[in-house]
Amino acid sequence: MGVKPTVLKLGGSVITDKNKPSTANVDAIDRLADEISSAKVSSLILVHGGGSFGHPIAKKYNLTEGYGDPSQVIGFSETHRAMTKLNNFVMEALFSHNINAVVVQPSSCVLTTGGRIQSMEQKPIERMLDMGLVPVLFGDAVLDSEKGFAILSGDQLVSSLAITFGASRIIMGGDVDGLYTADPKVNASAKLIERVTLEELKNQKHEIEGSKAIDDVTGGMLGKMRELIPAIEKNIQTLIVNATKPLRVYKALREEEVVGTIIKKR
Ligand code: ADP
């Protein structure tokens, strides 16, 4: 493979209204597609979360528990369908900004064991990158060898893709300015951590809590950090920025100075 790819995640909290079921934030999606297009990154993998599309359905059918009852099977189908609906909004915006995007549906090319990625069809993504295409993946319902099925988070995908394809960096676009000393939505005295090393993260120097948004079955900052650790351990620099604020993602992609949190191995 040629240039090392950048892996960019757009959080479900950014591209949907987390408090309204199946509501896409089309303005944010369009602005972000514009920023991605203007940044002209030479090799890019895009991942997005589920927000108010996937999570409420996955929760309704208890999908994170895995398969226990035939009545859940329709839930798998519905969760995936909801995610493809959200993905369509993203794809339309990318196309309208002339990005050579191609959907890669995790339900068809990823298998998990106990909720963890066990295998992923690698070659097509590799070839897409070589061709200058932008693979777009999303958190999805997937088949699991132990649990029957599982919910694969966008965050786990990001880490795994970054490691598999030797990414140069990960950019996580969320709805807060970065990693804070506590949840900034709950604690007004929470401070933004501009730089942190893996060691400091592992020693849990900072309080990192789960997301307060209802019905998020995979989310929260703690889960996010846990997922990212294996990639950071492989020296893939990770930057967390606020994708709800204009130009933060653009600047991050351009490697310009930007408000956010840089996480390095050491
Ligand atoms: P996304 O949908 O963007 O993937 P989530 O909503 O799952 O993200 O998780 C991010 C949320 O985690 C933030 O919006 C914030 O409210 C919460 N959070 C909890 N603890 C922290 C922390 N220490 N620093 C930053 N955010 C935190």
Short mmCIF file of C-alpha atoms and ligand atoms in Angstrom, two decimals:
data_model
loop_
_atom_site.label_atom_id
_atom_site.label_comp_id
_atom_site.label_asym_id
_atom_site.label_seq_id
_atom_site.Cartn_x
_atom_site.Cartn_y
_atom_site.Cartn_z
CA MET A 1 0.00 0.00 0.00
CA GLY A 2 1.06 3.55 -0.71
CA VAL A 3 0.28 6.46 1.58
CA LYS A 4 -0.70 5.64 5.15
CA PRO A 5 -4.41 6.34 5.57
CA THR A 6 -6.07 8.67 8.02
CA VAL A 7 -9.04 7.20 9.87
CA LEU A 8 -11.76 9.75 10.61
CA LYS A 9 -14.72 8.98 12.84
CA LEU A 10 -17.85 11.09 12.87
CA GLY A 11 -19.69 10.44 16.11
CA GLY A 12 -23.34 9.52 16.20
CA SER A 13 -23.77 12.49 18.53
CA VAL A 14 -22.65 14.77 15.70
CA ILE A 15 -24.51 13.43 12.68
CA THR A 16 -27.82 12.71 14.43
CA ASP A 17 -30.02 14.29 17.02
CA LYS A 18 -29.42 11.80 19.82
CA ASN A 19 -32.64 12.78 21.59
CA LYS A 20 -34.97 12.28 18.62
CA PRO A 21 -35.35 8.80 17.14
CA SER A 22 -33.94 8.34 13.63
CA THR A 23 -33.24 12.02 13.05
CA ALA A 24 -30.20 12.90 10.98
CA ASN A 25 -28.48 16.24 11.42
CA VAL A 26 -28.31 16.97 7.70
CA ASP A 27 -26.73 20.40 8.16
CA ALA A 28 -23.86 18.97 10.18
CA ILE A 29 -23.42 16.09 7.73
CA ASP A 30 -23.27 18.48 4.78
CA ARG A 31 -20.83 20.83 6.49
CA LEU A 32 -18.56 17.92 7.42
CA ALA A 33 -18.64 16.53 3.88
CA ASP A 34 -17.59 20.00 2.71
CA GLU A 35 -14.74 20.10 5.24
CA ILE A 36 -13.56 16.61 4.26
CA SER A 37 -13.67 17.54 0.61
CA SER A 38 -11.75 20.82 1.09
CA ALA A 39 -9.09 19.14 3.23
CA LYS A 40 -8.07 16.88 0.31
CA VAL A 41 -6.53 14.11 2.41
CA SER A 42 -4.68 11.70 0.12
CA SER A 43 -5.86 8.49 1.81
CA LEU A 44 -8.91 8.39 4.03
CA ILE A 45 -11.13 5.84 5.75
CA LEU A 46 -14.36 7.19 7.17
CA VAL A 47 -16.35 5.64 10.02
CA HIS A 48 -19.57 6.94 11.50
CA GLY A 49 -21.60 6.11 14.57
CA GLY A 50 -25.27 5.30 14.97
CA GLY A 51 -26.64 7.99 17.25
CA SER A 52 -30.42 8.00 17.30
CA PHE A 53 -30.68 5.50 14.40
CA GLY A 54 -29.06 2.24 15.50
CA HIS A 55 -28.91 2.41 19.27
CA PRO A 56 -32.60 2.62 20.25
CA ILE A 57 -33.47 -0.41 18.10
CA ALA A 58 -30.47 -2.43 19.27
CA LYS A 59 -31.58 -1.69 22.82
CA LYS A 60 -35.23 -2.53 22.18
CA TYR A 61 -34.22 -6.03 21.02
CA ASN A 62 -31.42 -6.49 23.56
CA LEU A 63 -28.95 -7.13 20.79
CA THR A 64 -25.84 -6.41 22.85
CA GLU A 65 -26.74 -9.47 24.95
CA GLY A 66 -26.50 -11.53 21.76
CA TYR A 67 -28.97 -14.02 20.39
CA GLY A 68 -31.27 -15.60 22.97
CA ASP A 69 -34.62 -15.72 21.28
CA PRO A 70 -35.91 -15.93 17.67
CA SER A 71 -37.91 -12.74 18.22
CA GLN A 72 -34.61 -10.83 18.23
CA VAL A 73 -33.71 -11.78 14.67
CA ILE A 74 -35.92 -9.08 13.20
CA GLY A 75 -34.11 -6.64 15.52
CA PHE A 76 -30.81 -7.47 13.83
CA SER A 77 -32.37 -6.73 10.47
CA GLU A 78 -34.00 -3.53 11.69
CA THR A 79 -30.84 -2.23 13.36
CA HIS A 80 -28.85 -2.75 10.20
CA ARG A 81 -31.60 -1.13 8.14
CA ALA A 82 -31.65 1.92 10.40
CA MET A 83 -27.89 2.24 10.02
CA THR A 84 -28.07 2.05 6.24
CA LYS A 85 -30.66 4.84 6.33
CA LEU A 86 -28.30 7.06 8.31
CA ASN A 87 -25.42 6.00 6.08
CA ASN A 88 -27.42 7.15 3.06
CA PHE A 89 -27.51 10.70 4.40
CA VAL A 90 -23.75 10.58 4.82
CA MET A 91 -23.16 9.10 1.36
CA GLU A 92 -25.40 11.64 -0.38
CA ALA A 93 -23.52 14.50 1.28
CA LEU A 94 -20.14 12.99 0.37
CA PHE A 95 -21.16 12.56 -3.26
CA SER A 96 -22.50 16.09 -3.48
CA HIS A 97 -19.05 17.29 -2.39
CA ASN A 98 -17.30 15.12 -4.99
CA ILE A 99 -15.79 12.60 -2.58
CA ASN A 100 -15.13 9.16 -4.13
CA ALA A 101 -16.88 7.35 -1.32
CA VAL A 102 -17.86 3.65 -1.23
CA VAL A 103 -19.95 2.04 1.50
CA VAL A 104 -18.45 -1.00 3.22
CA GLN A 105 -21.18 -2.55 5.36
CA PRO A 106 -19.68 -4.21 8.44
CA SER A 107 -22.58 -6.68 8.74
CA SER A 108 -21.38 -8.27 5.48
CA CYS A 109 -17.63 -8.26 5.99
CA VAL A 110 -16.90 -8.38 9.72
CA LEU A 111 -17.37 -11.28 12.16
CA THR A 112 -16.96 -10.93 15.90
CA THR A 113 -16.31 -13.31 18.81
CA GLY A 114 -17.78 -12.18 22.10
CA GLY A 115 -18.33 -8.76 20.58
CA ARG A 116 -14.72 -8.34 19.46
CA ILE A 117 -13.67 -8.24 15.80
CA GLN A 118 -12.44 -11.67 14.80
CA SER A 119 -12.16 -11.21 11.05
CA MET A 120 -12.65 -8.46 8.52
CA GLU A 121 -12.55 -8.69 4.73
CA GLN A 122 -9.36 -6.73 4.21
CA LYS A 123 -8.48 -6.90 0.53
CA PRO A 124 -11.38 -4.88 -0.93
CA ILE A 125 -10.67 -1.97 1.44
CA GLU A 126 -6.98 -2.14 0.62
CA ARG A 127 -7.73 -1.97 -3.09
CA MET A 128 -10.21 0.87 -2.61
CA LEU A 129 -7.52 2.90 -0.85
CA ASP A 130 -5.05 2.17 -3.64
CA MET A 131 -7.65 3.42 -6.14
CA GLY A 132 -8.20 6.67 -4.26
CA LEU A 133 -11.62 5.62 -3.07
CA VAL A 134 -12.82 6.52 0.43
CA PRO A 135 -14.25 3.47 2.23
CA VAL A 136 -17.11 4.44 4.54
CA LEU A 137 -17.99 2.10 7.41
CA PHE A 138 -20.36 2.45 10.35
CA GLY A 139 -21.28 0.91 13.67
CA ASP A 140 -23.50 -2.03 12.77
CA ALA A 141 -25.18 -5.25 13.84
CA VAL A 142 -22.79 -8.12 13.06
CA LEU A 143 -22.72 -11.92 13.35
CA ASP A 144 -20.86 -13.26 16.35
CA SER A 145 -19.45 -16.77 16.76
CA GLU A 146 -20.21 -16.90 20.52
CA LYS A 147 -23.23 -14.67 20.99
CA GLY A 148 -24.98 -15.19 17.67
CA PHE A 149 -24.91 -11.51 16.99
CA ALA A 150 -23.37 -8.38 18.43
CA ILE A 151 -23.35 -4.64 18.06
CA LEU A 152 -20.05 -3.51 16.66
CA SER A 153 -19.29 0.06 17.64
CA GLY A 154 -17.84 2.61 15.27
CA ASP A 155 -15.13 3.12 17.88
CA GLN A 156 -13.98 -0.51 17.80
CA LEU A 157 -14.00 -0.36 14.00
CA VAL A 158 -11.84 2.77 14.01
CA SER A 159 -9.18 1.16 16.14
CA SER A 160 -9.19 -2.08 14.20
CA LEU A 161 -9.11 -0.37 10.77
CA ALA A 162 -6.29 1.92 11.88
CA ILE A 163 -4.20 -1.06 13.00
CA THR A 164 -5.05 -3.28 10.00
CA PHE A 165 -4.31 -0.63 7.40
CA GLY A 166 -1.34 0.96 9.19
CA ALA A 167 -3.00 4.35 9.61
CA SER A 168 -0.84 7.37 10.27
CA ARG A 169 -3.44 8.86 12.58
CA ILE A 170 -6.96 8.70 13.94
CA ILE A 171 -9.25 11.71 14.20
CA MET A 172 -12.29 11.29 16.41
CA GLY A 173 -15.00 13.87 15.77
CA GLY A 174 -17.40 14.13 18.68
CA ASP A 175 -19.75 16.64 20.28
CA VAL A 176 -17.35 17.93 22.93
CA ASP A 177 -14.01 19.71 22.47
CA GLY A 178 -11.92 16.66 23.41
CA LEU A 179 -11.16 14.56 26.44
CA TYR A 180 -11.92 16.36 29.69
CA THR A 181 -11.03 15.76 33.32
CA ALA A 182 -14.72 14.86 33.78
CA ASP A 183 -17.83 14.81 31.63
CA PRO A 184 -18.13 18.44 30.48
CA LYS A 185 -21.88 18.09 30.02
CA VAL A 186 -22.36 17.22 33.67
CA ASN A 187 -19.47 18.89 35.43
CA ALA A 188 -19.01 22.60 34.75
CA SER A 189 -15.50 22.58 36.21
CA ALA A 190 -14.29 19.87 33.81
CA LYS A 191 -11.09 20.92 32.06
CA LEU A 192 -9.98 20.06 28.56
CA ILE A 193 -6.92 17.83 28.46
CA GLU A 194 -4.89 19.04 25.48
CA ARG A 195 -2.28 16.29 25.55
CA VAL A 196 -2.20 12.96 27.27
CA THR A 197 -0.04 9.86 27.02
CA LEU A 198 -1.20 6.29 27.00
CA GLU A 199 0.40 5.68 30.39
CA GLU A 200 -1.56 8.52 31.96
CA LEU A 201 -4.73 7.20 30.37
CA LYS A 202 -4.13 3.67 31.59
CA ASN A 203 -3.43 4.83 35.10
CA GLN A 204 -6.85 6.47 34.96
CA LYS A 205 -5.44 9.77 35.99
CA HIS A 206 -8.60 11.35 34.67
CA GLU A 207 -12.21 10.61 35.33
CA ILE A 208 -13.73 9.41 32.08
CA GLU A 209 -17.37 8.54 32.22
CA GLY A 210 -19.92 7.03 29.93
CA SER A 211 -22.17 9.05 27.68
CA LYS A 212 -25.23 10.51 29.30
CA ALA A 213 -27.26 10.25 26.10
CA ILE A 214 -30.03 7.76 26.55
CA ASP A 215 -30.07 4.51 24.60
CA ASP A 216 -26.44 4.55 23.56
CA VAL A 217 -25.51 0.88 23.69
CA THR A 218 -21.85 1.21 22.79
CA GLY A 219 -20.96 4.79 23.55
CA GLY A 220 -19.43 7.08 26.09
CA MET A 221 -15.96 8.47 26.41
CA LEU A 222 -14.69 5.63 28.60
CA GLY A 223 -15.63 3.00 26.03
CA LYS A 224 -14.09 5.17 23.34
CA MET A 225 -10.77 5.39 25.15
CA ARG A 226 -10.68 1.67 25.87
CA GLU A 227 -11.19 0.95 22.19
CA LEU A 228 -8.51 3.38 21.06
CA ILE A 229 -5.77 2.11 23.36
CA PRO A 230 -4.61 -0.78 21.09
CA ALA A 231 -4.19 1.64 18.16
CA ILE A 232 -2.33 4.22 20.24
CA GLU A 233 -0.12 1.41 21.53
CA LYS A 234 0.89 0.87 17.90
CA ASN A 235 2.03 4.49 17.78
CA ILE A 236 -0.99 5.76 15.86
CA GLN A 237 -1.51 9.29 17.04
CA THR A 238 -5.08 10.04 18.01
CA LEU A 239 -6.77 13.41 18.02
CA ILE A 240 -10.19 14.08 19.51
CA VAL A 241 -11.96 17.17 18.19
CA ASN A 242 -15.39 18.74 18.34
CA ALA A 243 -17.02 17.99 15.00
CA THR A 244 -20.11 20.06 15.84
CA LYS A 245 -17.94 23.19 15.58
CA PRO A 246 -17.09 24.41 12.07
CA LEU A 247 -13.58 23.82 10.73
CA ARG A 248 -12.31 21.69 13.63
CA VAL A 249 -12.38 18.54 11.50
CA TYR A 250 -10.97 20.46 8.55
CA LYS A 251 -8.04 21.76 10.59
CA ALA A 252 -7.43 18.34 12.10
CA LEU A 253 -7.36 16.76 8.64
CA ARG A 254 -4.99 19.49 7.40
CA GLU A 255 -2.76 18.92 10.45
CA GLU A 256 -3.24 22.53 11.46
CA GLU A 257 -3.37 23.71 15.05
CA VAL A 258 -6.81 22.94 16.46
CA VAL A 259 -8.63 22.80 19.80
CA GLY A 260 -8.76 19.18 20.91
CA THR A 261 -6.98 16.35 22.71
CA ILE A 262 -3.86 14.69 21.31
CA ILE A 263 -3.21 11.21 22.65
CA LYS A 264 0.20 9.72 22.02
CA LYS A 265 1.89 6.54 23.14
CA ARG A 266 4.49 8.47 25.09
P1 ADP B 1 -20.17 9.75 19.94
O1 ADP B 1 -21.66 9.55 19.74
O2 ADP B 1 -19.69 11.05 19.39
O3 ADP B 1 -19.33 8.61 19.49
P2 ADP B 1 -20.64 9.46 22.80
O4 ADP B 1 -21.85 10.32 23.01
O5 ADP B 1 -20.82 7.99 22.80
O6 ADP B 1 -19.86 9.94 21.48
O7 ADP B 1 -19.54 9.80 23.89
C1 ADP B 1 -19.04 11.10 24.04
C2 ADP B 1 -19.65 11.74 25.28
O8 ADP B 1 -19.01 11.25 26.44
C3 ADP B 1 -19.47 13.24 25.34
O9 ADP B 1 -20.50 13.92 24.65
C4 ADP B 1 -19.50 13.54 26.84
O10 ADP B 1 -20.77 14.00 27.28
C5 ADP B 1 -19.23 12.18 27.48
N1 ADP B 1 -18.06 12.19 28.39
C6 ADP B 1 -17.99 11.51 29.53
N2 ADP B 1 -16.83 11.70 30.15
C7 ADP B 1 -16.10 12.53 29.37
C8 ADP B 1 -14.79 13.10 29.47
N3 ADP B 1 -13.98 12.83 30.49
N4 ADP B 1 -14.37 13.90 28.47
C9 ADP B 1 -15.16 14.15 27.40
N5 ADP B 1 -16.41 13.65 27.26
C10 ADP B 1 -16.90 12.84 28.22
#
